[in-house]
CSV table of N, CA and C in Angstrom, one decimal:
chain,number,residue,atom,x,y,z
A,1,MET,N,23.0,48.0,-51.0
A,1,MET,CA,23.1,49.2,-51.9
A,1,MET,C,23.7,50.2,-50.7
A,2,ASN,N,24.8,50.9,-50.7
A,2,ASN,CA,25.6,51.7,-49.9
A,2,ASN,C,24.2,52.4,-49.5
A,3,ILE,N,24.4,53.1,-48.1
A,3,ILE,CA,23.9,53.9,-47.3
A,3,ILE,C,23.9,55.2,-47.6
A,4,LYS,N,25.1,55.6,-48.5
A,4,LYS,CA,25.4,56.8,-48.8
A,4,LYS,C,24.3,57.4,-50.6
A,5,VAL,N,24.8,56.2,-51.2
A,5,VAL,CA,23.9,56.2,-52.2
A,5,VAL,C,22.2,56.4,-52.3
A,6,LYS,N,21.8,55.9,-51.4
A,6,LYS,CA,20.4,55.5,-50.3
A,6,LYS,C,19.8,57.1,-50.4
A,7,ALA,N,20.5,57.6,-49.5
A,7,ALA,CA,20.4,58.6,-49.0
A,7,ALA,C,20.3,59.9,-50.8
A,8,LEU,N,21.5,59.7,-51.5
A,8,LEU,CA,21.4,60.9,-52.5
A,8,LEU,C,20.3,60.2,-53.6
A,9,LEU,N,19.8,59.6,-53.6
A,9,LEU,CA,18.5,58.3,-53.9
A,9,LEU,C,17.2,59.1,-53.4
A,10,TYR,N,17.3,59.2,-52.0
A,10,TYR,CA,16.0,59.9,-51.4
A,10,TYR,C,16.1,61.6,-51.8
A,11,ASN,N,17.4,62.3,-51.9
A,11,ASN,CA,17.4,63.2,-52.2
A,11,ASN,C,16.8,64.0,-54.1
A,12,LEU,N,17.5,62.9,-54.7
A,12,LEU,CA,17.0,63.1,-55.7
A,12,LEU,C,15.5,63.1,-55.9
A,13,LEU,N,14.7,61.8,-55.6
A,13,LEU,CA,13.1,61.3,-55.5
A,13,LEU,C,12.5,62.5,-54.8
A,14,GLY,N,13.1,63.4,-54.0
A,14,GLY,CA,12.3,64.3,-53.4
A,14,GLY,C,12.6,65.5,-53.6
A,15,PHE,N,13.6,65.8,-54.4
A,15,PHE,CA,13.6,67.6,-55.7
A,15,PHE,C,13.1,67.1,-56.7
A,16,ALA,N,12.9,66.0,-57.5
A,16,ALA,CA,12.5,65.9,-58.8
A,16,ALA,C,11.5,66.2,-58.9
A,17,PRO,N,10.5,65.6,-58.1
A,17,PRO,CA,9.1,66.1,-58.4
A,17,PRO,C,8.6,67.6,-58.3
A,18,ILE,N,9.5,67.9,-57.1
A,18,ILE,CA,9.2,69.3,-56.9
A,18,ILE,C,9.6,70.2,-57.9
A,19,PHE,N,10.7,70.2,-58.4
A,19,PHE,CA,11.5,71.1,-59.5
A,19,PHE,C,10.8,71.0,-61.0
A,20,TRP,N,10.3,69.8,-61.2
A,20,TRP,CA,9.1,69.4,-62.5
A,20,TRP,C,8.0,70.0,-62.4
A,21,LEU,N,7.4,70.5,-61.2
A,21,LEU,CA,6.0,70.8,-60.8
A,21,LEU,C,6.4,72.4,-60.5
A,22,ALA,N,7.8,72.8,-60.1
A,22,ALA,CA,7.3,74.2,-60.0
A,22,ALA,C,8.3,74.7,-61.6
A,23,SER,N,8.9,74.2,-62.4
A,23,SER,CA,8.7,74.5,-63.6
A,23,SER,C,7.7,74.6,-64.6
A,24,PHE,N,7.0,73.4,-64.3
A,24,PHE,CA,5.5,73.5,-64.9
A,24,PHE,C,4.7,74.9,-64.6
A,25,LEU,N,4.4,75.3,-63.1
A,25,LEU,CA,4.1,76.1,-63.0
A,25,LEU,C,4.1,77.7,-63.4
A,26,VAL,N,5.5,77.9,-63.4
A,26,VAL,CA,6.2,79.0,-63.8
A,26,VAL,C,6.2,79.4,-65.0
A,27,SER,N,6.0,78.1,-65.8
A,27,SER,CA,6.4,78.2,-67.4
A,27,SER,C,4.5,78.6,-67.7
A,28,GLU,N,3.8,78.2,-67.0
A,28,GLU,CA,2.0,78.0,-67.4
A,28,GLU,C,1.7,79.6,-67.1
A,29,PHE,N,2.1,80.0,-65.9
A,29,PHE,CA,1.1,81.2,-65.3
A,29,PHE,C,1.9,82.5,-64.6
A,30,THR,N,3.4,82.4,-65.5
A,30,THR,CA,4.5,83.8,-65.4
A,30,THR,C,4.5,83.6,-66.9
A,31,ASN,N,5.4,84.9,-67.1
A,31,ASN,CA,5.4,85.6,-68.5
A,31,ASN,C,7.1,85.1,-68.5
A,32,LEU,N,7.8,84.7,-67.6
A,32,LEU,CA,9.6,83.9,-67.9
A,32,LEU,C,9.3,83.0,-68.7
A,33,THR,N,10.5,83.4,-69.3
A,33,THR,CA,11.0,82.4,-70.7
A,33,THR,C,12.3,81.7,-70.4
A,34,GLY,N,12.7,80.8,-71.1
A,34,GLY,CA,14.0,80.6,-71.6
A,34,GLY,C,14.5,79.9,-70.1
A,35,PHE,N,15.5,80.2,-69.8
A,35,PHE,CA,16.9,80.4,-69.2
A,35,PHE,C,15.9,80.0,-67.4
A,36,TYR,N,15.4,81.1,-67.7
A,36,TYR,CA,14.7,81.8,-65.7
A,36,TYR,C,13.6,80.5,-65.8
A,37,VAL,N,13.0,80.0,-66.5
A,37,VAL,CA,11.8,78.8,-66.1
A,37,VAL,C,12.6,78.1,-65.1
A,38,PRO,N,13.9,77.1,-65.7
A,38,PRO,CA,14.0,76.1,-64.5
A,38,PRO,C,15.0,76.4,-63.6
A,39,LEU,N,15.5,77.6,-63.9
A,39,LEU,CA,16.0,78.2,-62.4
A,39,LEU,C,15.7,78.9,-61.7
A,40,THR,N,14.2,79.3,-61.7
A,40,THR,CA,13.2,79.4,-60.8
A,40,THR,C,12.5,77.9,-60.8
A,41,GLY,N,12.2,77.2,-61.0
A,41,GLY,CA,12.1,75.8,-60.6
A,41,GLY,C,13.1,75.0,-59.6
A,42,PHE,N,14.3,75.3,-60.1
A,42,PHE,CA,15.4,75.2,-59.0
A,42,PHE,C,15.4,75.5,-58.1
A,43,VAL,N,15.6,76.9,-57.8
A,43,VAL,CA,15.5,77.4,-56.8
A,43,VAL,C,14.0,77.0,-55.3
A,44,VAL,N,13.3,77.0,-56.1
A,44,VAL,CA,12.0,76.5,-55.6
A,44,VAL,C,12.3,75.3,-54.6
A,45,ALA,N,12.6,74.6,-55.7
A,45,ALA,CA,12.7,72.8,-55.3
A,45,ALA,C,14.0,72.7,-54.6
A,46,THR,N,14.9,73.8,-54.4
A,46,THR,CA,15.7,73.7,-53.2
A,46,THR,C,15.5,74.3,-52.1
A,47,ILE,N,14.7,74.9,-52.2
A,47,ILE,CA,13.9,75.5,-50.4
A,47,ILE,C,13.0,74.5,-50.3
A,48,LEU,N,12.0,74.0,-51.0
A,48,LEU,CA,10.9,73.2,-50.2
A,48,LEU,C,11.3,71.7,-50.1
A,49,ALA,N,12.4,71.2,-50.7
A,49,ALA,CA,12.6,69.8,-51.1
A,49,ALA,C,13.1,69.4,-49.5
A,50,PRO,N,12.6,68.2,-49.3
A,50,PRO,CA,13.5,67.5,-48.0
A,50,PRO,C,14.9,67.2,-48.2
A,51,LYS,N,15.9,67.7,-46.7
A,51,LYS,CA,17.2,67.2,-47.4
A,51,LYS,C,17.6,66.0,-46.3
A,52,PHE,N,17.9,65.0,-47.5
A,52,PHE,CA,18.4,63.7,-46.4
A,52,PHE,C,19.9,64.1,-46.4
A,53,GLN,N,20.7,62.9,-45.0
A,53,GLN,CA,21.9,63.4,-45.0
A,53,GLN,C,22.0,61.8,-44.3
A,54,VAL,N,23.3,61.3,-44.3
A,54,VAL,CA,24.1,60.0,-43.6
A,54,VAL,C,25.1,60.7,-42.3
A,55,VAL,N,25.0,60.2,-41.3
A,55,VAL,CA,25.6,60.6,-40.2
A,55,VAL,C,25.8,59.4,-39.2
A,56,ARG,N,27.4,59.3,-39.3
A,56,ARG,CA,27.5,58.7,-38.0
A,56,ARG,C,26.9,58.9,-36.6
A,57,TYR,N,26.1,57.9,-36.5
A,57,TYR,CA,25.8,57.7,-35.0
A,57,TYR,C,25.4,56.9,-34.1
A,58,GLN,N,26.4,56.5,-33.2
A,58,GLN,CA,26.2,55.7,-32.3
A,58,GLN,C,27.2,54.1,-32.7
A,59,GLY,N,27.9,54.7,-33.4
A,59,GLY,CA,28.4,53.5,-33.8
A,59,GLY,C,28.3,52.9,-35.4
A,60,GLY,N,27.5,53.9,-35.6
A,60,GLY,CA,26.6,53.1,-37.1
A,60,GLY,C,26.8,54.1,-38.0
A,61,GLU,N,26.0,54.0,-39.5
A,61,GLU,CA,25.5,55.0,-40.2
A,61,GLU,C,24.0,55.1,-39.9
A,62,LYS,N,23.4,56.5,-40.1
A,62,LYS,CA,22.1,56.2,-40.3
A,62,LYS,C,21.6,57.7,-41.3
A,63,ILE,N,20.5,57.9,-41.7
A,63,ILE,CA,20.1,58.7,-42.9
A,63,ILE,C,18.9,59.6,-41.8
A,64,PHE,N,19.3,60.9,-41.6
A,64,PHE,CA,18.5,61.6,-41.5
A,64,PHE,C,17.8,62.7,-42.1
A,65,MET,N,16.7,63.1,-41.9
A,65,MET,CA,15.8,64.0,-42.9
A,65,MET,C,15.8,65.4,-42.0
A,66,LYS,N,15.6,66.4,-42.7
A,66,LYS,CA,15.3,68.0,-42.3
A,66,LYS,C,14.3,68.6,-43.4
A,67,TRP,N,12.9,69.1,-43.3
A,67,TRP,CA,11.9,69.4,-44.0
A,67,TRP,C,11.7,70.7,-43.8
A,68,ILE,N,11.2,71.7,-44.6
A,68,ILE,CA,11.1,73.0,-44.0
A,68,ILE,C,9.5,72.5,-43.3
A,69,PHE,N,8.7,71.5,-43.4
A,69,PHE,CA,7.0,71.3,-43.3
A,69,PHE,C,7.2,70.8,-42.0
A,70,LEU,N,8.3,70.0,-41.4
A,70,LEU,CA,8.4,69.0,-40.6
A,70,LEU,C,9.4,69.8,-39.5
A,71,LYS,N,8.8,70.2,-38.0
A,71,LYS,CA,10.0,70.4,-37.3
A,71,LYS,C,10.6,69.6,-36.9
A,72,GLY,N,12.0,69.8,-36.5
A,72,GLY,CA,13.2,69.3,-35.9
A,72,GLY,C,13.7,68.5,-37.0
A,73,VAL,N,14.6,67.1,-36.8
A,73,VAL,CA,14.9,66.4,-37.7
A,73,VAL,C,14.8,65.0,-37.5
A,74,LYS,N,14.3,64.4,-38.4
A,74,LYS,CA,13.7,62.6,-38.4
A,74,LYS,C,14.8,61.8,-39.1
A,75,GLU,N,14.9,60.6,-38.1
A,75,GLU,CA,15.8,59.4,-38.1
A,75,GLU,C,14.8,58.6,-39.6
A,76,ILE,N,15.6,58.4,-40.4
A,76,ILE,CA,15.3,57.6,-41.6
A,76,ILE,C,15.4,55.9,-41.5
A,77,LYS,N,17.2,56.0,-41.4
A,77,LYS,CA,17.5,54.8,-41.1
A,77,LYS,C,18.3,54.5,-40.9
């Protein structure tokens, strides 16, 4: 599997559960309806989800992750 596709899948797997949870919580515990529920879930998930990026590093490509809950940038692969 291409390393860029792997980073894209990591981004999706990090974003999707947070989006689903945020959308569910917004719909259950606020008075928002319609388009505002997924929009709020999207904004929350964009802020809270880890970000994965492929970087050319020392002659090869590696995946790095940055997350609001971790200090600095972590090398994944």
